């Protein structure tokens, strides 16, 4: 026994040295010199640890950090072991356009609901295209801009400004009101009308209802989602975490589940309505179409699709409205110019110009385009896998994803512009000269900053545009200076 102990003691320094070398090799040498992305520019911390960028994500500064790294390292950077970010708009159009046919990453598994994959969460390109054909026609302009849909939006606008006026009258000492919650309710009412029809949609603007509480919880969930995504075990499994973190965190943990439960209950109630199939709604469309085998769509899939559109569109429209109103408030010169343009349009019985007339107003359209350029509505994690065989991006070869350990991902540079002089994000450049150009020039400029494109999101963008049109027009008519309204998000 003593001999064995002496033998072990003699080998202990060697074993310690080997263990130390293995640790150093695995933790530092391999990621920096031999990993598939070792040659890709980027911060050392990003190549060493998956959690390096997670720290910035939790602090809600992830996008800003990635923008700084792109300025320092170039258009292709490593932001995590196995993940890269691209900021070249031409590359982004290739990857996210219809010609790229890139596969979505496993990140989109998080968007599954009721055991089914909505269109947004389907990874393979061809499977995504086949499923998209089932519902994409509903979001064509000819469907979305039907009078019955526009009429509901305009009616909601009347209620929106009734609520704003009441809050202004209640706060006589100040003209500061919180705009985001109001826009959030407005967006939720409109998207539920589009999804479920007029008898099963929400009316949160005028009613202090359960749906309002759901929206408040979802706002908290969006605030805490980076922490939940990056550290799920700590967040979901720790009693002390729930007690130590600020008020609202614990409620945010169940926000998505509560909204999913509301969506499922609303779907089942609508299914009992015999007239639901004749409504101009996405639900009616999905009940009418058949799958490839000629069978009705599965109810779980229908619920998953409705939930995904409900969650995404509501937030997209609300945030877009906040940014449009914000920029109207801080750019007094353009506020006056656009007010003059809109006031020259013929007014309908409800006090609004026709949507067609407003769409033809060039200055207002230019303003909306510029706001979306500066504050893109879709700035999420649009992850894709590098295609089979690998590919060269801006002179840097990215290998095909190595199974099990590495999956090389492509993420968009969230600044939506390449960090070179000819593509740099400019400040607010609203001038008559820059946007009163031939339509082709405007489209070309927009193509640089808006690579994500599909008929579904174009349709939702049109719904958002109707909201922009109605909200902005009435704001400009009703208040001489929108900057009196402080936008509290």
PDB file of C-alpha atoms in Angstrom, residues 83-263:
ATOM      1  CA  UNK A  83     -21.803  32.136 -34.074  1.00  0.00           C
ATOM      2  CA  UNK A  84     -20.965  35.018 -36.374  1.00  0.00           C
ATOM      3  CA  UNK A  85     -22.630  38.341 -37.098  1.00  0.00           C
ATOM      4  CA  UNK A  86     -22.742  39.988 -40.524  1.00  0.00           C
ATOM      5  CA  UNK A  87     -23.392  43.681 -41.107  1.00  0.00           C
ATOM      6  CA  UNK A  88     -22.989  43.942 -44.877  1.00  0.00           C
ATOM      7  CA  UNK A  89     -26.481  44.710 -46.260  1.00  0.00           C
ATOM      8  CA  UNK A  90     -25.726  42.959 -49.547  1.00  0.00           C
ATOM      9  CA  UNK A  91     -24.801  39.754 -47.718  1.00  0.00           C
ATOM     10  CA  UNK A  92     -27.883  40.070 -45.554  1.00  0.00           C
ATOM     11  CA  UNK A  93     -30.098  40.304 -48.613  1.00  0.00           C
ATOM     12  CA  UNK A  94     -28.474  37.148 -49.948  1.00  0.00           C
ATOM     13  CA  UNK A  95     -28.964  35.251 -46.700  1.00  0.00           C
ATOM     14  CA  UNK A  96     -32.497  36.367 -45.863  1.00  0.00           C
ATOM     15  CA  UNK A  97     -33.835  36.770 -49.389  1.00  0.00           C
ATOM     16  CA  UNK A  98     -35.728  34.117 -51.321  1.00  0.00           C
ATOM     17  CA  UNK A  99     -32.653  33.132 -53.329  1.00  0.00           C
ATOM     18  CA  UNK A 100     -30.531  32.220 -50.307  1.00  0.00           C
ATOM     19  CA  UNK A 101     -32.590  29.249 -49.095  1.00  0.00           C
ATOM     20  CA  UNK A 102     -30.731  29.239 -45.769  1.00  0.00           C
ATOM     21  CA  UNK A 103     -31.970  27.030 -42.934  1.00  0.00           C
ATOM     22  CA  UNK A 104     -33.084  28.636 -39.690  1.00  0.00           C
ATOM     23  CA  UNK A 105     -31.280  27.699 -36.490  1.00  0.00           C
ATOM     24  CA  UNK A 106     -32.586  25.750 -33.514  1.00  0.00           C
ATOM     25  CA  UNK A 107     -33.188  29.051 -31.769  1.00  0.00           C
ATOM     26  CA  UNK A 108     -36.582  29.122 -33.480  1.00  0.00           C
ATOM     27  CA  UNK A 109     -37.624  26.039 -31.514  1.00  0.00           C
ATOM     28  CA  UNK A 110     -38.397  28.501 -28.723  1.00  0.00           C
ATOM     29  CA  UNK A 111     -41.354  29.763 -30.761  1.00  0.00           C
ATOM     30  CA  UNK A 112     -43.173  26.437 -30.890  1.00  0.00           C
ATOM     31  CA  UNK A 113     -46.553  26.368 -29.169  1.00  0.00           C
ATOM     32  CA  UNK A 114     -49.100  23.640 -28.443  1.00  0.00           C
ATOM     33  CA  UNK A 115     -46.609  21.074 -29.747  1.00  0.00           C
ATOM     34  CA  UNK A 116     -46.724  22.523 -33.275  1.00  0.00           C
ATOM     35  CA  UNK A 117     -44.435  24.690 -35.368  1.00  0.00           C
ATOM     36  CA  UNK A 118     -45.774  27.965 -36.672  1.00  0.00           C
ATOM     37  CA  UNK A 119     -44.491  29.242 -39.996  1.00  0.00           C
ATOM     38  CA  UNK A 120     -41.926  31.448 -38.266  1.00  0.00           C
ATOM     39  CA  UNK A 121     -40.321  28.546 -36.383  1.00  0.00           C
ATOM     40  CA  UNK A 122     -39.898  26.158 -39.350  1.00  0.00           C
ATOM     41  CA  UNK A 123     -36.192  25.682 -40.093  1.00  0.00           C
ATOM     42  CA  UNK A 124     -35.713  24.089 -43.553  1.00  0.00           C
ATOM     43  CA  UNK A 125     -36.343  26.542 -46.392  1.00  0.00           C
ATOM     44  CA  UNK A 126     -38.454  24.291 -48.610  1.00  0.00           C
ATOM     45  CA  UNK A 127     -40.673  23.166 -45.741  1.00  0.00           C
ATOM     46  CA  UNK A 128     -41.107  26.801 -44.782  1.00  0.00           C
ATOM     47  CA  UNK A 129     -42.108  27.700 -48.343  1.00  0.00           C
ATOM     48  CA  UNK A 130     -44.698  24.923 -48.554  1.00  0.00           C
ATOM     49  CA  UNK A 131     -46.319  25.965 -45.289  1.00  0.00           C
ATOM     50  CA  UNK A 132     -46.190  29.648 -46.244  1.00  0.00           C
ATOM     51  CA  UNK A 133     -48.321  29.005 -49.317  1.00  0.00           C
ATOM     52  CA  UNK A 134     -51.208  27.997 -47.051  1.00  0.00           C
ATOM     53  CA  UNK A 135     -51.656  31.412 -45.462  1.00  0.00           C
ATOM     54  CA  UNK A 136     -49.589  33.968 -47.389  1.00  0.00           C
ATOM     55  CA  UNK A 137     -52.457  35.052 -49.642  1.00  0.00           C
ATOM     56  CA  UNK A 138     -54.344  36.319 -46.615  1.00  0.00           C
ATOM     57  CA  UNK A 139     -51.682  38.992 -46.107  1.00  0.00           C
ATOM     58  CA  UNK A 140     -51.760  40.308 -49.655  1.00  0.00           C
ATOM     59  CA  UNK A 141     -52.663  43.975 -49.887  1.00  0.00           C
ATOM     60  CA  UNK A 142     -55.938  43.166 -51.609  1.00  0.00           C
ATOM     61  CA  UNK A 143     -56.993  41.200 -48.543  1.00  0.00           C
ATOM     62  CA  UNK A 144     -55.624  43.424 -45.790  1.00  0.00           C
ATOM     63  CA  UNK A 145     -56.880  46.713 -47.226  1.00  0.00           C
ATOM     64  CA  UNK A 146     -60.482  45.599 -47.548  1.00  0.00           C
ATOM     65  CA  UNK A 147     -62.905  48.269 -46.289  1.00  0.00           C
ATOM     66  CA  UNK A 148     -64.064  46.064 -43.403  1.00  0.00           C
ATOM     67  CA  UNK A 149     -60.488  45.871 -42.062  1.00  0.00           C
ATOM     68  CA  UNK A 150     -59.714  49.548 -42.567  1.00  0.00           C
ATOM     69  CA  UNK A 151     -63.020  50.500 -40.951  1.00  0.00           C
ATOM     70  CA  UNK A 152     -62.110  48.651 -37.757  1.00  0.00           C
ATOM     71  CA  UNK A 153     -58.694  50.349 -37.606  1.00  0.00           C
ATOM     72  CA  UNK A 154     -60.300  53.750 -38.029  1.00  0.00           C
ATOM     73  CA  UNK A 155     -62.847  52.969 -35.305  1.00  0.00           C
ATOM     74  CA  UNK A 156     -60.010  51.950 -32.997  1.00  0.00           C
ATOM     75  CA  UNK A 157     -58.304  55.257 -33.791  1.00  0.00           C
ATOM     76  CA  UNK A 158     -61.324  57.157 -32.530  1.00  0.00           C
ATOM     77  CA  UNK A 159     -61.158  55.200 -29.298  1.00  0.00           C
ATOM     78  CA  UNK A 160     -57.389  55.701 -29.081  1.00  0.00           C
ATOM     79  CA  UNK A 161     -57.695  59.476 -29.100  1.00  0.00           C
ATOM     80  CA  UNK A 162     -60.641  59.421 -26.752  1.00  0.00           C
ATOM     81  CA  UNK A 163     -58.361  57.681 -24.264  1.00  0.00           C
ATOM     82  CA  UNK A 164     -55.511  60.136 -24.890  1.00  0.00           C
ATOM     83  CA  UNK A 165     -57.814  63.120 -24.372  1.00  0.00           C
ATOM     84  CA  UNK A 166     -59.172  61.652 -21.143  1.00  0.00           C
ATOM     85  CA  UNK A 167     -55.676  61.171 -19.772  1.00  0.00           C
ATOM     86  CA  UNK A 168     -54.684  64.687 -20.760  1.00  0.00           C
ATOM     87  CA  UNK A 169     -57.767  66.080 -19.017  1.00  0.00           C
ATOM     88  CA  UNK A 170     -57.043  63.983 -15.937  1.00  0.00           C
ATOM     89  CA  UNK A 171     -53.484  65.361 -15.778  1.00  0.00           C
ATOM     90  CA  UNK A 172     -54.181  69.079 -15.997  1.00  0.00           C
ATOM     91  CA  UNK A 173     -50.841  69.979 -14.409  1.00  0.00           C
ATOM     92  CA  UNK A 174     -48.803  68.312 -17.126  1.00  0.00           C
ATOM     93  CA  UNK A 175     -49.157  67.078 -20.668  1.00  0.00           C
ATOM     94  CA  UNK A 176     -46.974  64.069 -20.045  1.00  0.00           C
ATOM     95  CA  UNK A 177     -48.654  60.734 -20.676  1.00  0.00           C
ATOM     96  CA  UNK A 178     -47.387  57.233 -21.241  1.00  0.00           C
ATOM     97  CA  UNK A 179     -47.868  56.501 -24.923  1.00  0.00           C
ATOM     98  CA  UNK A 180     -46.467  52.982 -25.144  1.00  0.00           C
ATOM     99  CA  UNK A 181     -49.244  51.274 -23.114  1.00  0.00           C
ATOM    100  CA  UNK A 182     -51.892  53.037 -25.214  1.00  0.00           C
ATOM    101  CA  UNK A 183     -50.255  52.067 -28.494  1.00  0.00           C
ATOM    102  CA  UNK A 184     -49.813  48.552 -27.141  1.00  0.00           C
ATOM    103  CA  UNK A 185     -53.553  48.208 -26.531  1.00  0.00           C
ATOM    104  CA  UNK A 186     -54.324  49.736 -29.915  1.00  0.00           C
ATOM    105  CA  UNK A 187     -52.038  47.254 -31.677  1.00  0.00           C
ATOM    106  CA  UNK A 188     -53.431  44.311 -29.701  1.00  0.00           C
ATOM    107  CA  UNK A 189     -57.025  45.208 -30.574  1.00  0.00           C
ATOM    108  CA  UNK A 190     -56.215  45.490 -34.265  1.00  0.00           C
ATOM    109  CA  UNK A 191     -54.200  42.297 -34.591  1.00  0.00           C
ATOM    110  CA  UNK A 192     -56.779  40.252 -32.684  1.00  0.00           C
ATOM    111  CA  UNK A 193     -59.414  41.560 -35.107  1.00  0.00           C
ATOM    112  CA  UNK A 194     -57.270  40.467 -38.029  1.00  0.00           C
ATOM    113  CA  UNK A 195     -56.636  37.035 -36.510  1.00  0.00           C
ATOM    114  CA  UNK A 196     -59.991  36.066 -34.957  1.00  0.00           C
ATOM    115  CA  UNK A 197     -62.580  38.309 -36.584  1.00  0.00           C
ATOM    116  CA  UNK A 198     -64.841  41.063 -35.211  1.00  0.00           C
ATOM    117  CA  UNK A 199     -66.711  38.971 -32.608  1.00  0.00           C
ATOM    118  CA  UNK A 200     -63.700  37.404 -30.911  1.00  0.00           C
ATOM    119  CA  UNK A 201     -61.170  40.238 -30.877  1.00  0.00           C
ATOM    120  CA  UNK A 202     -60.058  42.253 -27.868  1.00  0.00           C
ATOM    121  CA  UNK A 203     -61.192  45.746 -26.881  1.00  0.00           C
ATOM    122  CA  UNK A 204     -58.451  46.743 -24.465  1.00  0.00           C
ATOM    123  CA  UNK A 205     -58.392  50.468 -25.236  1.00  0.00           C
ATOM    124  CA  UNK A 206     -61.643  51.254 -23.443  1.00  0.00           C
ATOM    125  CA  UNK A 207     -61.883  48.279 -21.069  1.00  0.00           C
ATOM    126  CA  UNK A 208     -59.794  47.577 -17.983  1.00  0.00           C
ATOM    127  CA  UNK A 209     -59.853  43.874 -18.777  1.00  0.00           C
ATOM    128  CA  UNK A 210     -57.802  40.720 -18.307  1.00  0.00           C
ATOM    129  CA  UNK A 211     -56.106  41.288 -21.657  1.00  0.00           C
ATOM    130  CA  UNK A 212     -54.622  44.553 -20.393  1.00  0.00           C
ATOM    131  CA  UNK A 213     -52.958  42.663 -17.569  1.00  0.00           C
ATOM    132  CA  UNK A 214     -51.567  40.182 -20.082  1.00  0.00           C
ATOM    133  CA  UNK A 215     -50.010  43.030 -22.061  1.00  0.00           C
ATOM    134  CA  UNK A 216     -48.378  44.431 -18.931  1.00  0.00           C
ATOM    135  CA  UNK A 217     -46.947  41.010 -18.134  1.00  0.00           C
ATOM    136  CA  UNK A 218     -45.663  40.648 -21.700  1.00  0.00           C
ATOM    137  CA  UNK A 219     -43.873  43.973 -21.398  1.00  0.00           C
ATOM    138  CA  UNK A 220     -42.117  42.676 -18.286  1.00  0.00           C
ATOM    139  CA  UNK A 221     -41.356  39.403 -20.071  1.00  0.00           C
ATOM    140  CA  UNK A 222     -39.651  41.260 -22.912  1.00  0.00           C
ATOM    141  CA  UNK A 223     -37.516  43.116 -20.394  1.00  0.00           C
ATOM    142  CA  UNK A 224     -36.397  39.935 -18.654  1.00  0.00           C
ATOM    143  CA  UNK A 225     -36.282  37.616 -21.672  1.00  0.00           C
ATOM    144  CA  UNK A 226     -32.483  37.937 -22.196  1.00  0.00           C
ATOM    145  CA  UNK A 227     -31.901  36.774 -18.625  1.00  0.00           C
ATOM    146  CA  UNK A 228     -34.348  33.891 -19.045  1.00  0.00           C
ATOM    147  CA  UNK A 229     -32.804  32.833 -22.357  1.00  0.00           C
ATOM    148  CA  UNK A 230     -29.160  32.949 -21.264  1.00  0.00           C
ATOM    149  CA  UNK A 231     -29.543  31.640 -17.703  1.00  0.00           C
ATOM    150  CA  UNK A 232     -32.700  29.484 -17.682  1.00  0.00           C
ATOM    151  CA  UNK A 233     -31.688  27.288 -14.744  1.00  0.00           C
ATOM    152  CA  UNK A 234     -30.988  30.245 -12.490  1.00  0.00           C
ATOM    153  CA  UNK A 235     -34.160  32.069 -13.466  1.00  0.00           C
ATOM    154  CA  UNK A 236     -36.648  29.206 -13.420  1.00  0.00           C
ATOM    155  CA  UNK A 237     -35.191  27.091 -10.650  1.00  0.00           C
ATOM    156  CA  UNK A 238     -34.224  29.511  -7.923  1.00  0.00           C
ATOM    157  CA  UNK A 239     -36.647  30.689  -5.260  1.00  0.00           C
ATOM    158  CA  UNK A 240     -34.159  33.336  -4.108  1.00  0.00           C
ATOM    159  CA  UNK A 241     -33.819  34.715  -7.646  1.00  0.00           C
ATOM    160  CA  UNK A 242     -37.549  35.350  -7.816  1.00  0.00           C
ATOM    161  CA  UNK A 243     -37.496  37.139  -4.467  1.00  0.00           C
ATOM    162  CA  UNK A 244     -34.329  39.194  -4.996  1.00  0.00           C
ATOM    163  CA  UNK A 245     -35.014  40.509  -8.488  1.00  0.00           C
ATOM    164  CA  UNK A 246     -37.239  43.602  -8.945  1.00  0.00           C
ATOM    165  CA  UNK A 247     -41.009  43.627  -8.803  1.00  0.00           C
ATOM    166  CA  UNK A 248     -42.630  42.312 -11.944  1.00  0.00           C
ATOM    167  CA  UNK A 249     -40.003  39.687 -12.658  1.00  0.00           C
ATOM    168  CA  UNK A 250     -41.904  36.772 -11.163  1.00  0.00           C
ATOM    169  CA  UNK A 251     -45.059  37.674 -13.100  1.00  0.00           C
ATOM    170  CA  UNK A 252     -43.034  37.871 -16.316  1.00  0.00           C
ATOM    171  CA  UNK A 253     -42.020  34.212 -15.973  1.00  0.00           C
ATOM    172  CA  UNK A 254     -45.542  33.070 -16.788  1.00  0.00           C
ATOM    173  CA  UNK A 255     -46.454  35.869 -19.219  1.00  0.00           C
ATOM    174  CA  UNK A 256     -46.031  33.892 -22.434  1.00  0.00           C
ATOM    175  CA  UNK A 257     -47.814  30.883 -20.966  1.00  0.00           C
ATOM    176  CA  UNK A 258     -50.695  33.101 -19.866  1.00  0.00           C
ATOM    177  CA  UNK A 259     -50.957  34.657 -23.322  1.00  0.00           C
ATOM    178  CA  UNK A 260     -50.804  31.202 -24.929  1.00  0.00           C
ATOM    179  CA  UNK A 261     -53.616  30.045 -22.631  1.00  0.00           C
ATOM    180  CA  UNK A 262     -55.692  33.098 -23.575  1.00  0.00           C
ATOM    181  CA  UNK A 263     -55.067  32.448 -27.267  1.00  0.00           C
TER     182      UNK A 263
END
